[in-house]
JSON list of C-alpha atoms in Angstrom, two decimals:
[
{"chain": "A", "resi": 1, "resn": "MET", "atom": "CA", "xyz": [0.12, -0.16, -0.13]},
{"chain": "A", "resi": 2, "resn": "LYS", "atom": "CA", "xyz": [2.91, 2.16, 0.58]},
{"chain": "A", "resi": 3, "resn": "ASP", "atom": "CA", "xyz": [4.39, 1.63, -2.99]},
{"chain": "A", "resi": 4, "resn": "LEU", "atom": "CA", "xyz": [-0.33, 2.54, -4.02]},
{"chain": "A", "resi": 5, "resn": "ASN", "atom": "CA", "xyz": [0.49, 6.01, -2.23]},
{"chain": "A", "resi": 6, "resn": "LYS", "atom": "CA", "xyz": [3.78, 6.85, -3.68]},
{"chain": "A", "resi": 7, "resn": "LYS", "atom": "CA", "xyz": [2.82, 6.58, -7.25]},
{"chain": "A", "resi": 8, "resn": "ILE", "atom": "CA", "xyz": [-0.19, 8.50, -6.41]},
{"chain": "A", "resi": 9, "resn": "MET", "atom": "CA", "xyz": [1.27, 11.27, -4.57]},
{"chain": "A", "resi": 10, "resn": "SER", "atom": "CA", "xyz": [4.33, 11.69, -7.95]},
{"chain": "A", "resi": 11, "resn": "GLU", "atom": "CA", "xyz": [1.01, 11.57, -10.12]},
{"chain": "A", "resi": 12, "resn": "ILE", "atom": "CA", "xyz": [-0.67, 14.03, -8.66]},
{"chain": "A", "resi": 13, "resn": "LYS", "atom": "CA", "xyz": [2.96, 16.48, -8.25]},
{"chain": "A", "resi": 14, "resn": "ARG", "atom": "CA", "xyz": [4.00, 15.88, -11.66]},
{"chain": "A", "resi": 15, "resn": "SER", "atom": "CA", "xyz": [0.18, 17.64, -13.02]},
{"chain": "A", "resi": 16, "resn": "LEU", "atom": "CA", "xyz": [-0.20, 20.47, -10.43]},
{"chain": "A", "resi": 17, "resn": "GLY", "atom": "CA", "xyz": [3.70, 21.34, -11.04]},
{"chain": "A", "resi": 18, "resn": "ASP", "atom": "CA", "xyz": [6.47, 22.11, -8.61]},
{"chain": "A", "resi": 19, "resn": "ASN", "atom": "CA", "xyz": [6.45, 21.18, -5.28]},
{"chain": "A", "resi": 20, "resn": "LEU", "atom": "CA", "xyz": [3.04, 19.12, -3.52]},
{"chain": "A", "resi": 21, "resn": "ASP", "atom": "CA", "xyz": [4.43, 18.34, 0.09]},
{"chain": "A", "resi": 22, "resn": "GLU", "atom": "CA", "xyz": [1.98, 17.99, 2.84]},
{"chain": "A", "resi": 23, "resn": "ALA", "atom": "CA", "xyz": [1.04, 21.05, 2.82]},
{"chain": "A", "resi": 24, "resn": "TYR", "atom": "CA", "xyz": [-0.07, 20.82, -0.04]},
{"chain": "A", "resi": 25, "resn": "VAL", "atom": "CA", "xyz": [2.18, 24.04, -1.68]},
{"chain": "A", "resi": 26, "resn": "THR", "atom": "CA", "xyz": [1.82, 24.47, -5.08]},
{"chain": "A", "resi": 27, "resn": "GLN", "atom": "CA", "xyz": [2.31, 26.25, -8.32]},
{"chain": "A", "resi": 28, "resn": "ALA", "atom": "CA", "xyz": [-0.29, 26.04, -11.99]},
{"chain": "A", "resi": 29, "resn": "LYS", "atom": "CA", "xyz": [1.75, 24.98, -14.63]},
{"chain": "A", "resi": 30, "resn": "LYS", "atom": "CA", "xyz": [1.54, 26.94, -17.88]},
{"chain": "A", "resi": 31, "resn": "TYR", "atom": "CA", "xyz": [-0.40, 24.75, -20.51]},
{"chain": "A", "resi": 32, "resn": "GLU", "atom": "CA", "xyz": [-0.22, 25.61, -24.39]},
{"chain": "A", "resi": 33, "resn": "LEU", "atom": "CA", "xyz": [-3.15, 24.20, -25.83]},
{"chain": "A", "resi": 34, "resn": "SER", "atom": "CA", "xyz": [-2.72, 23.51, -29.41]},
{"chain": "A", "resi": 35, "resn": "THR", "atom": "CA", "xyz": [-6.51, 22.68, -29.82]},
{"chain": "A", "resi": 36, "resn": "GLU", "atom": "CA", "xyz": [-8.03, 25.06, -32.77]},
{"chain": "A", "resi": 37, "resn": "LEU", "atom": "CA", "xyz": [-11.58, 24.11, -31.02]},
{"chain": "A", "resi": 38, "resn": "LEU", "atom": "CA", "xyz": [-11.42, 26.09, -28.40]},
{"chain": "A", "resi": 39, "resn": "SER", "atom": "CA", "xyz": [-10.59, 30.19, -29.14]},
{"chain": "A", "resi": 40, "resn": "ASP", "atom": "CA", "xyz": [-7.98, 32.08, -27.05]},
{"chain": "A", "resi": 41, "resn": "LYS", "atom": "CA", "xyz": [-9.68, 33.59, -24.99]},
{"chain": "A", "resi": 42, "resn": "THR", "atom": "CA", "xyz": [-11.45, 30.38, -23.35]},
{"chain": "A", "resi": 43, "resn": "LYS", "atom": "CA", "xyz": [-7.58, 28.81, -23.71]},
{"chain": "A", "resi": 44, "resn": "ASN", "atom": "CA", "xyz": [-6.82, 31.80, -21.00]},
{"chain": "A", "resi": 45, "resn": "SER", "atom": "CA", "xyz": [-9.40, 31.25, -19.34]},
{"chain": "A", "resi": 46, "resn": "HIS", "atom": "CA", "xyz": [-8.96, 27.66, -18.08]},
{"chain": "A", "resi": 47, "resn": "GLN", "atom": "CA", "xyz": [-5.17, 28.49, -17.54]},
{"chain": "A", "resi": 48, "resn": "GLU", "atom": "CA", "xyz": [-6.41, 31.35, -15.17]},
{"chain": "A", "resi": 49, "resn": "ILE", "atom": "CA", "xyz": [-9.39, 29.51, -13.62]},
{"chain": "A", "resi": 50, "resn": "LEU", "atom": "CA", "xyz": [-6.63, 26.85, -12.19]},
{"chain": "A", "resi": 51, "resn": "GLU", "atom": "CA", "xyz": [-4.17, 29.35, -11.51]},
{"chain": "A", "resi": 52, "resn": "ALA", "atom": "CA", "xyz": [-6.88, 30.42, -9.14]},
{"chain": "A", "resi": 53, "resn": "HIS", "atom": "CA", "xyz": [-8.27, 27.43, -8.15]},
{"chain": "A", "resi": 54, "resn": "VAL", "atom": "CA", "xyz": [-4.08, 26.11, -7.50]},
{"chain": "A", "resi": 55, "resn": "GLU", "atom": "CA", "xyz": [-4.32, 29.53, -5.30]},
{"chain": "A", "resi": 56, "resn": "LYS", "atom": "CA", "xyz": [-6.69, 28.74, -3.57]},
{"chain": "A", "resi": 57, "resn": "LEU", "atom": "CA", "xyz": [-4.87, 25.64, -2.76]},
{"chain": "A", "resi": 58, "resn": "ASN", "atom": "CA", "xyz": [-2.42, 27.17, -1.23]},
{"chain": "A", "resi": 59, "resn": "GLU", "atom": "CA", "xyz": [-4.61, 29.67, 0.93]},
{"chain": "A", "resi": 60, "resn": "VAL", "atom": "CA", "xyz": [-6.44, 26.62, 2.70]},
{"chain": "A", "resi": 61, "resn": "SER", "atom": "CA", "xyz": [-3.48, 24.48, 3.56]},
{"chain": "A", "resi": 62, "resn": "ALA", "atom": "CA", "xyz": [-2.00, 27.62, 5.42]},
{"chain": "A", "resi": 63, "resn": "PHE", "atom": "CA", "xyz": [-5.29, 28.24, 6.85]},
{"chain": "A", "resi": 64, "resn": "LEU", "atom": "CA", "xyz": [-5.28, 24.39, 7.99]},
{"chain": "A", "resi": 65, "resn": "ASP", "atom": "CA", "xyz": [-1.93, 24.84, 9.62]},
{"chain": "A", "resi": 66, "resn": "THR", "atom": "CA", "xyz": [-3.63, 27.32, 12.40]},
{"chain": "A", "resi": 67, "resn": "ALA", "atom": "CA", "xyz": [-6.94, 25.64, 12.62]},
{"chain": "A", "resi": 68, "resn": "GLU", "atom": "CA", "xyz": [-8.20, 24.87, 16.43]},
{"chain": "A", "resi": 69, "resn": "ARG", "atom": "CA", "xyz": [-9.12, 21.03, 16.17]},
{"chain": "A", "resi": 70, "resn": "GLU", "atom": "CA", "xyz": [-10.30, 21.17, 19.54]},
{"chain": "A", "resi": 71, "resn": "LEU", "atom": "CA", "xyz": [-13.11, 23.30, 18.13]},
{"chain": "A", "resi": 72, "resn": "ALA", "atom": "CA", "xyz": [-14.55, 21.31, 14.87]},
{"chain": "A", "resi": 73, "resn": "ASP", "atom": "CA", "xyz": [-17.78, 20.55, 14.71]},
{"chain": "A", "resi": 74, "resn": "ILE", "atom": "CA", "xyz": [-20.72, 19.20, 12.54]},
{"chain": "A", "resi": 75, "resn": "ASN", "atom": "CA", "xyz": [-21.93, 22.73, 12.03]},
{"chain": "A", "resi": 76, "resn": "ASN", "atom": "CA", "xyz": [-20.75, 26.16, 12.25]},
{"chain": "A", "resi": 77, "resn": "SER", "atom": "CA", "xyz": [-17.07, 24.82, 11.82]},
{"chain": "A", "resi": 78, "resn": "LYS", "atom": "CA", "xyz": [-14.04, 26.47, 10.81]},
{"chain": "A", "resi": 79, "resn": "LEU", "atom": "CA", "xyz": [-11.97, 23.05, 10.80]},
{"chain": "A", "resi": 80, "resn": "ARG", "atom": "CA", "xyz": [-15.09, 21.56, 8.39]},
{"chain": "A", "resi": 81, "resn": "SER", "atom": "CA", "xyz": [-15.15, 24.15, 5.71]},
{"chain": "A", "resi": 82, "resn": "LEU", "atom": "CA", "xyz": [-11.45, 24.65, 5.52]},
{"chain": "A", "resi": 83, "resn": "LYS", "atom": "CA", "xyz": [-11.43, 20.06, 5.02]},
{"chain": "A", "resi": 84, "resn": "GLU", "atom": "CA", "xyz": [-14.01, 21.47, 2.98]},
{"chain": "A", "resi": 85, "resn": "ASP", "atom": "CA", "xyz": [-12.84, 24.19, 0.50]},
{"chain": "A", "resi": 86, "resn": "GLU", "atom": "CA", "xyz": [-9.07, 21.60, 0.91]},
{"chain": "A", "resi": 87, "resn": "VAL", "atom": "CA", "xyz": [-10.64, 19.21, -1.51]},
{"chain": "A", "resi": 88, "resn": "TYR", "atom": "CA", "xyz": [-12.65, 20.93, -3.46]},
{"chain": "A", "resi": 89, "resn": "ASN", "atom": "CA", "xyz": [-9.59, 23.24, -4.81]},
{"chain": "A", "resi": 90, "resn": "LEU", "atom": "CA", "xyz": [-7.64, 20.02, -4.97]},
{"chain": "A", "resi": 91, "resn": "ASN", "atom": "CA", "xyz": [-9.88, 18.37, -7.30]},
{"chain": "A", "resi": 92, "resn": "ALA", "atom": "CA", "xyz": [-10.44, 21.44, -9.25]},
{"chain": "A", "resi": 93, "resn": "SER", "atom": "CA", "xyz": [-6.53, 21.30, -9.75]},
{"chain": "A", "resi": 94, "resn": "PHE", "atom": "CA", "xyz": [-5.72, 18.45, -10.75]},
{"chain": "A", "resi": 95, "resn": "LEU", "atom": "CA", "xyz": [-8.40, 17.47, -12.65]},
{"chain": "A", "resi": 96, "resn": "HIS", "atom": "CA", "xyz": [-8.05, 21.06, -14.83]},
{"chain": "A", "resi": 97, "resn": "ALA", "atom": "CA", "xyz": [-4.36, 19.85, -15.56]},
{"chain": "A", "resi": 98, "resn": "TYR", "atom": "CA", "xyz": [-4.99, 16.14, -16.29]},
{"chain": "A", "resi": 99, "resn": "TYR", "atom": "CA", "xyz": [-8.10, 17.66, -18.98]},
{"chain": "A", "resi": 100, "resn": "PHE", "atom": "CA", "xyz": [-5.49, 20.54, -20.33]},
{"chain": "A", "resi": 101, "resn": "GLU", "atom": "CA", "xyz": [-2.89, 17.17, -20.86]},
{"chain": "A", "resi": 102, "resn": "ASN", "atom": "CA", "xyz": [-4.99, 14.67, -22.68]},
{"chain": "A", "resi": 103, "resn": "ILE", "atom": "CA", "xyz": [-7.06, 17.26, -25.41]},
{"chain": "A", "resi": 104, "resn": "GLY", "atom": "CA", "xyz": [-5.66, 19.67, -28.50]},
{"chain": "A", "resi": 105, "resn": "ASP", "atom": "CA", "xyz": [-4.38, 16.88, -30.52]},
{"chain": "A", "resi": 106, "resn": "GLN", "atom": "CA", "xyz": [-5.36, 17.51, -34.03]},
{"chain": "A", "resi": 107, "resn": "HIS", "atom": "CA", "xyz": [-3.89, 13.69, -35.35]},
{"chain": "A", "resi": 108, "resn": "SER", "atom": "CA", "xyz": [-5.84, 11.96, -33.22]},
{"chain": "A", "resi": 109, "resn": "VAL", "atom": "CA", "xyz": [-5.50, 8.56, -32.83]},
{"chain": "A", "resi": 110, "resn": "ILE", "atom": "CA", "xyz": [-6.26, 5.26, -31.70]},
{"chain": "A", "resi": 111, "resn": "ASN", "atom": "CA", "xyz": [-4.21, 1.71, -32.26]},
{"chain": "A", "resi": 112, "resn": "MET", "atom": "CA", "xyz": [-7.16, -0.68, -31.93]},
{"chain": "A", "resi": 113, "resn": "ASP", "atom": "CA", "xyz": [-3.84, -2.78, -30.57]},
{"chain": "A", "resi": 114, "resn": "SER", "atom": "CA", "xyz": [-3.36, -0.37, -27.93]},
{"chain": "A", "resi": 115, "resn": "ILE", "atom": "CA", "xyz": [-3.95, -1.07, -24.33]},
{"chain": "A", "resi": 116, "resn": "ALA", "atom": "CA", "xyz": [-5.85, 1.85, -24.17]},
{"chain": "A", "resi": 117, "resn": "PHE", "atom": "CA", "xyz": [-8.20, -0.05, -26.89]},
{"chain": "A", "resi": 118, "resn": "MET", "atom": "CA", "xyz": [-8.09, -2.93, -25.47]},
{"chain": "A", "resi": 119, "resn": "ARG", "atom": "CA", "xyz": [-9.14, -2.06, -22.02]},
{"chain": "A", "resi": 120, "resn": "LEU", "atom": "CA", "xyz": [-12.28, 0.10, -23.03]},
{"chain": "A", "resi": 121, "resn": "GLU", "atom": "CA", "xyz": [-13.64, -2.52, -25.58]},
{"chain": "A", "resi": 122, "resn": "ARG", "atom": "CA", "xyz": [-13.28, -5.37, -22.41]},
{"chain": "A", "resi": 123, "resn": "ASP", "atom": "CA", "xyz": [-15.01, -3.60, -20.20]},
{"chain": "A", "resi": 124, "resn": "PHE", "atom": "CA", "xyz": [-17.69, -1.67, -22.19]},
{"chain": "A", "resi": 125, "resn": "GLY", "atom": "CA", "xyz": [-18.12, -4.28, -24.97]},
{"chain": "A", "resi": 126, "resn": "SER", "atom": "CA", "xyz": [-16.97, -2.17, -27.85]},
{"chain": "A", "resi": 127, "resn": "PHE", "atom": "CA", "xyz": [-14.85, 1.01, -27.78]},
{"chain": "A", "resi": 128, "resn": "ASP", "atom": "CA", "xyz": [-18.31, 2.15, -29.27]},
{"chain": "A", "resi": 129, "resn": "ASN", "atom": "CA", "xyz": [-19.78, 1.42, -26.58]},
{"chain": "A", "resi": 130, "resn": "TRP", "atom": "CA", "xyz": [-17.38, 3.50, -24.25]},
{"chain": "A", "resi": 131, "resn": "GLN", "atom": "CA", "xyz": [-17.53, 6.28, -26.74]},
{"chain": "A", "resi": 132, "resn": "LYS", "atom": "CA", "xyz": [-21.77, 6.45, -26.03]},
{"chain": "A", "resi": 133, "resn": "ASP", "atom": "CA", "xyz": [-21.79, 6.28, -21.97]},
{"chain": "A", "resi": 134, "resn": "PHE", "atom": "CA", "xyz": [-18.44, 8.73, -22.65]},
{"chain": "A", "resi": 135, "resn": "ILE", "atom": "CA", "xyz": [-20.30, 11.19, -24.12]},
{"chain": "A", "resi": 136, "resn": "ALA", "atom": "CA", "xyz": [-23.88, 10.32, -22.30]},
{"chain": "A", "resi": 137, "resn": "CYS", "atom": "CA", "xyz": [-22.00, 11.21, -18.96]},
{"chain": "A", "resi": 138, "resn": "ALA", "atom": "CA", "xyz": [-21.00, 14.45, -20.41]},
{"chain": "A", "resi": 139, "resn": "LEU", "atom": "CA", "xyz": [-24.23, 15.48, -21.00]},
{"chain": "A", "resi": 140, "resn": "SER", "atom": "CA", "xyz": [-25.94, 14.34, -17.72]},
{"chain": "A", "resi": 141, "resn": "SER", "atom": "CA", "xyz": [-22.85, 16.14, -15.72]},
{"chain": "A", "resi": 142, "resn": "ARG", "atom": "CA", "xyz": [-24.62, 19.72, -14.40]},
{"chain": "A", "resi": 143, "resn": "ASN", "atom": "CA", "xyz": [-21.29, 22.11, -13.88]},
{"chain": "A", "resi": 144, "resn": "GLY", "atom": "CA", "xyz": [-19.03, 19.17, -13.35]},
{"chain": "A", "resi": 145, "resn": "TRP", "atom": "CA", "xyz": [-16.49, 16.46, -15.16]},
{"chain": "A", "resi": 146, "resn": "ALA", "atom": "CA", "xyz": [-17.08, 13.35, -17.39]},
{"chain": "A", "resi": 147, "resn": "ILE", "atom": "CA", "xyz": [-14.74, 10.97, -16.14]},
{"chain": "A", "resi": 148, "resn": "THR", "atom": "CA", "xyz": [-13.68, 7.82, -17.42]},
{"chain": "A", "resi": 149, "resn": "VAL", "atom": "CA", "xyz": [-11.52, 5.97, -14.11]},
{"chain": "A", "resi": 150, "resn": "TYR", "atom": "CA", "xyz": [-10.01, 2.88, -13.13]},
{"chain": "A", "resi": 151, "resn": "ASN", "atom": "CA", "xyz": [-11.70, 1.45, -10.16]},
{"chain": "A", "resi": 152, "resn": "PHE", "atom": "CA", "xyz": [-8.95, -0.98, -7.55]},
{"chain": "A", "resi": 153, "resn": "PHE", "atom": "CA", "xyz": [-12.49, -2.11, -5.72]},
{"chain": "A", "resi": 154, "resn": "LEU", "atom": "CA", "xyz": [-13.89, -3.21, -8.86]},
{"chain": "A", "resi": 155, "resn": "ASN", "atom": "CA", "xyz": [-10.62, -4.29, -11.24]},
{"chain": "A", "resi": 156, "resn": "ARG", "atom": "CA", "xyz": [-12.33, -2.08, -14.40]},
{"chain": "A", "resi": 157, "resn": "TYR", "atom": "CA", "xyz": [-12.53, 0.86, -16.00]},
{"chain": "A", "resi": 158, "resn": "MET", "atom": "CA", "xyz": [-15.99, 2.34, -15.75]},
{"chain": "A", "resi": 159, "resn": "ASN", "atom": "CA", "xyz": [-17.40, 6.33, -16.38]},
{"chain": "A", "resi": 160, "resn": "ILE", "atom": "CA", "xyz": [-18.41, 8.86, -14.45]},
{"chain": "A", "resi": 161, "resn": "VAL", "atom": "CA", "xyz": [-20.26, 11.45, -13.67]},
{"chain": "A", "resi": 162, "resn": "VAL", "atom": "CA", "xyz": [-19.02, 14.52, -11.72]},
{"chain": "A", "resi": 163, "resn": "ASP", "atom": "CA", "xyz": [-20.49, 16.91, -9.98]},
{"chain": "A", "resi": 164, "resn": "LEU", "atom": "CA", "xyz": [-18.77, 20.57, -9.38]},
{"chain": "A", "resi": 165, "resn": "HIS", "atom": "CA", "xyz": [-15.06, 18.99, -8.28]},
{"chain": "A", "resi": 166, "resn": "SER", "atom": "CA", "xyz": [-16.65, 16.68, -5.72]},
{"chain": "A", "resi": 167, "resn": "ASN", "atom": "CA", "xyz": [-19.43, 15.23, -5.83]},
{"chain": "A", "resi": 168, "resn": "HIS", "atom": "CA", "xyz": [-20.28, 11.70, -6.85]},
{"chain": "A", "resi": 169, "resn": "VAL", "atom": "CA", "xyz": [-16.85, 10.75, -6.81]},
{"chain": "A", "resi": 170, "resn": "PRO", "atom": "CA", "xyz": [-16.25, 6.80, -6.46]},
{"chain": "A", "resi": 171, "resn": "PHE", "atom": "CA", "xyz": [-13.64, 6.05, -3.77]},
{"chain": "A", "resi": 172, "resn": "ALA", "atom": "CA", "xyz": [-10.29, 3.89, -5.27]},
{"chain": "A", "resi": 173, "resn": "SER", "atom": "CA", "xyz": [-11.01, 5.27, -8.43]},
{"chain": "A", "resi": 174, "resn": "TYR", "atom": "CA", "xyz": [-8.52, 6.85, -10.22]},
{"chain": "A", "resi": 175, "resn": "PRO", "atom": "CA", "xyz": [-9.27, 9.50, -13.77]},
{"chain": "A", "resi": 176, "resn": "VAL", "atom": "CA", "xyz": [-7.60, 8.50, -17.19]},
{"chain": "A", "resi": 177, "resn": "ILE", "atom": "CA", "xyz": [-9.73, 10.69, -19.67]},
{"chain": "A", "resi": 178, "resn": "VAL", "atom": "CA", "xyz": [-11.45, 13.63, -18.25]},
{"chain": "A", "resi": 179, "resn": "LEU", "atom": "CA", "xyz": [-13.07, 16.67, -19.73]},
{"chain": "A", "resi": 180, "resn": "ASP", "atom": "CA", "xyz": [-14.12, 19.55, -18.49]},
{"chain": "A", "resi": 181, "resn": "CYS", "atom": "CA", "xyz": [-18.05, 20.20, -18.42]},
{"chain": "A", "resi": 182, "resn": "TRP", "atom": "CA", "xyz": [-18.68, 22.93, -16.27]},
{"chain": "A", "resi": 183, "resn": "GLU", "atom": "CA", "xyz": [-20.31, 25.53, -18.28]},
{"chain": "A", "resi": 184, "resn": "HIS", "atom": "CA", "xyz": [-16.52, 28.13, -18.56]},
{"chain": "A", "resi": 185, "resn": "ALA", "atom": "CA", "xyz": [-15.29, 25.23, -20.64]},
{"chain": "A", "resi": 186, "resn": "TYR", "atom": "CA", "xyz": [-17.49, 25.28, -23.84]},
{"chain": "A", "resi": 187, "resn": "TYR", "atom": "CA", "xyz": [-19.83, 28.06, -23.90]},
{"chain": "A", "resi": 188, "resn": "ARG", "atom": "CA", "xyz": [-17.99, 31.33, -24.64]},
{"chain": "A", "resi": 189, "resn": "ASP", "atom": "CA", "xyz": [-17.38, 29.09, -28.16]},
{"chain": "A", "resi": 190, "resn": "TYR", "atom": "CA", "xyz": [-20.19, 26.84, -28.61]},
{"chain": "A", "resi": 191, "resn": "LEU", "atom": "CA", "xyz": [-23.04, 28.73, -26.39]},
{"chain": "A", "resi": 192, "resn": "GLY", "atom": "CA", "xyz": [-25.39, 26.14, -25.33]},
{"chain": "A", "resi": 193, "resn": "ASP", "atom": "CA", "xyz": [-24.25, 23.17, -27.24]},
{"chain": "A", "resi": 194, "resn": "LYS", "atom": "CA", "xyz": [-22.61, 21.20, -25.54]},
{"chain": "A", "resi": 195, "resn": "ARG", "atom": "CA", "xyz": [-22.96, 18.23, -27.22]},
{"chain": "A", "resi": 196, "resn": "SER", "atom": "CA", "xyz": [-20.78, 20.24, -30.52]},
{"chain": "A", "resi": 197, "resn": "TYR", "atom": "CA", "xyz": [-18.21, 20.72, -28.02]},
{"chain": "A", "resi": 198, "resn": "THR", "atom": "CA", "xyz": [-18.13, 16.95, -26.10]},
{"chain": "A", "resi": 199, "resn": "PHE", "atom": "CA", "xyz": [-17.76, 15.60, -30.13]},
{"chain": "A", "resi": 200, "resn": "ALA", "atom": "CA", "xyz": [-15.04, 18.43, -30.63]},
{"chain": "A", "resi": 201, "resn": "MET", "atom": "CA", "xyz": [-13.02, 17.53, -27.93]},
{"chain": "A", "resi": 202, "resn": "MET", "atom": "CA", "xyz": [-13.33, 13.67, -27.96]},
{"chain": "A", "resi": 203, "resn": "LYS", "atom": "CA", "xyz": [-12.27, 14.14, -32.00]},
{"chain": "A", "resi": 204, "resn": "GLU", "atom": "CA", "xyz": [-8.61, 15.99, -30.08]},
{"chain": "A", "resi": 205, "resn": "LEU", "atom": "CA", "xyz": [-8.46, 12.98, -27.42]},
{"chain": "A", "resi": 206, "resn": "ARG", "atom": "CA", "xyz": [-4.62, 12.26, -26.64]},
{"chain": "A", "resi": 207, "resn": "TRP", "atom": "CA", "xyz": [-4.48, 8.87, -27.03]},
{"chain": "A", "resi": 208, "resn": "SER", "atom": "CA", "xyz": [-0.69, 8.30, -26.27]},
{"chain": "A", "resi": 209, "resn": "ARG", "atom": "CA", "xyz": [-1.25, 10.06, -23.10]},
{"chain": "A", "resi": 210, "resn": "ILE", "atom": "CA", "xyz": [-3.90, 8.24, -21.94]},
{"chain": "A", "resi": 211, "resn": "GLU", "atom": "CA", "xyz": [-2.10, 5.52, -23.06]},
{"chain": "A", "resi": 212, "resn": "GLU", "atom": "CA", "xyz": [0.66, 6.16, -20.46]},
{"chain": "A", "resi": 213, "resn": "ARG", "atom": "CA", "xyz": [-2.18, 7.22, -17.88]},
{"chain": "A", "resi": 214, "resn": "ILE", "atom": "CA", "xyz": [-3.17, 3.14, -18.08]},
{"chain": "A", "resi": 215, "resn": "LYS", "atom": "CA", "xyz": [-0.19, 1.82, -17.98]},
{"chain": "A", "resi": 216, "resn": "LYS", "atom": "CA", "xyz": [0.53, 3.31, -14.74]},
{"chain": "A", "resi": 217, "resn": "VAL", "atom": "CA", "xyz": [-2.85, 3.14, -12.64]},
{"chain": "A", "resi": 218, "resn": "GLU", "atom": "CA", "xyz": [-2.19, -1.04, -14.21]},
{"chain": "A", "resi": 219, "resn": "ALA", "atom": "CA", "xyz": [0.57, -1.04, -12.36]},
{"chain": "A", "resi": 220, "resn": "MET", "atom": "CA", "xyz": [-0.41, 0.89, -9.99]},
{"chain": "A", "resi": 221, "resn": "ALA", "atom": "CA", "xyz": [-3.30, -2.21, -9.91]},
{"chain": "A", "resi": 222, "resn": "LYS", "atom": "CA", "xyz": [-0.93, -4.98, -9.50]},
{"chain": "A", "resi": 223, "resn": "VAL", "atom": "CA", "xyz": [0.78, -3.18, -6.06]},
{"chain": "A", "resi": 224, "resn": "SER", "atom": "CA", "xyz": [-2.71, -2.71, -4.28]},
{"chain": "A", "resi": 225, "resn": "GLN", "atom": "CA", "xyz": [-3.25, -6.77, -5.23]},
{"chain": "A", "resi": 226, "resn": "GLY", "atom": "CA", "xyz": [-0.55, -7.39, -4.02]},
{"chain": "A", "resi": 227, "resn": "LYS", "atom": "CA", "xyz": [1.24, -9.09, -7.32]},
{"chain": "A", "resi": 228, "resn": "ALA", "atom": "CA", "xyz": [4.32, -6.24, -8.46]},
{"chain": "A", "resi": 229, "resn": "GLN", "atom": "CA", "xyz": [7.35, -8.11, -9.81]}
]
């Protein structure tokens, strides 16, 4: 389990930036999104949102350092509010980073002999079934995310609908494909046509990055199952 935790923390550090230690002090990476399916204004706005969440994560971390644990309570508790904001901003930072990294491939292609293709086909019955289910999740998400995760409890890949950044996330799950479904992600360029935005982003999924994630998560799965070499 120690090895699994190390792998997870290493991936979070890689995605969020320089120094993510126990105090959660970190910096937002700068992303150059190559897609032409989002306007420059939308891309700049995305970067600003990531930076704002990382800044808030650092602020919350600083407040938590001095929060009085003896005053914790289920109602009107400063500690409780800070712990909620901690997860909210950590998830938001992590998911935005993962979203940026898996879109924008103008030559997007998935090979049928890739691990990504074979795993999605295995767990959804066919690659087309995965696509249909993922699109349905994107259209079902309110302000939130559509995510393909590997679930360590079920030992399989599944699509989930996340509202905001923290609602309906199953435990023991690790994201491999992430789509931002907040209105700010698409409204400037697609108005209310969320379906067209979803199709556009899926046309440019960066399968090489997704393949790397799947290889990493399957290495983690072996550790969690005690099968590591």
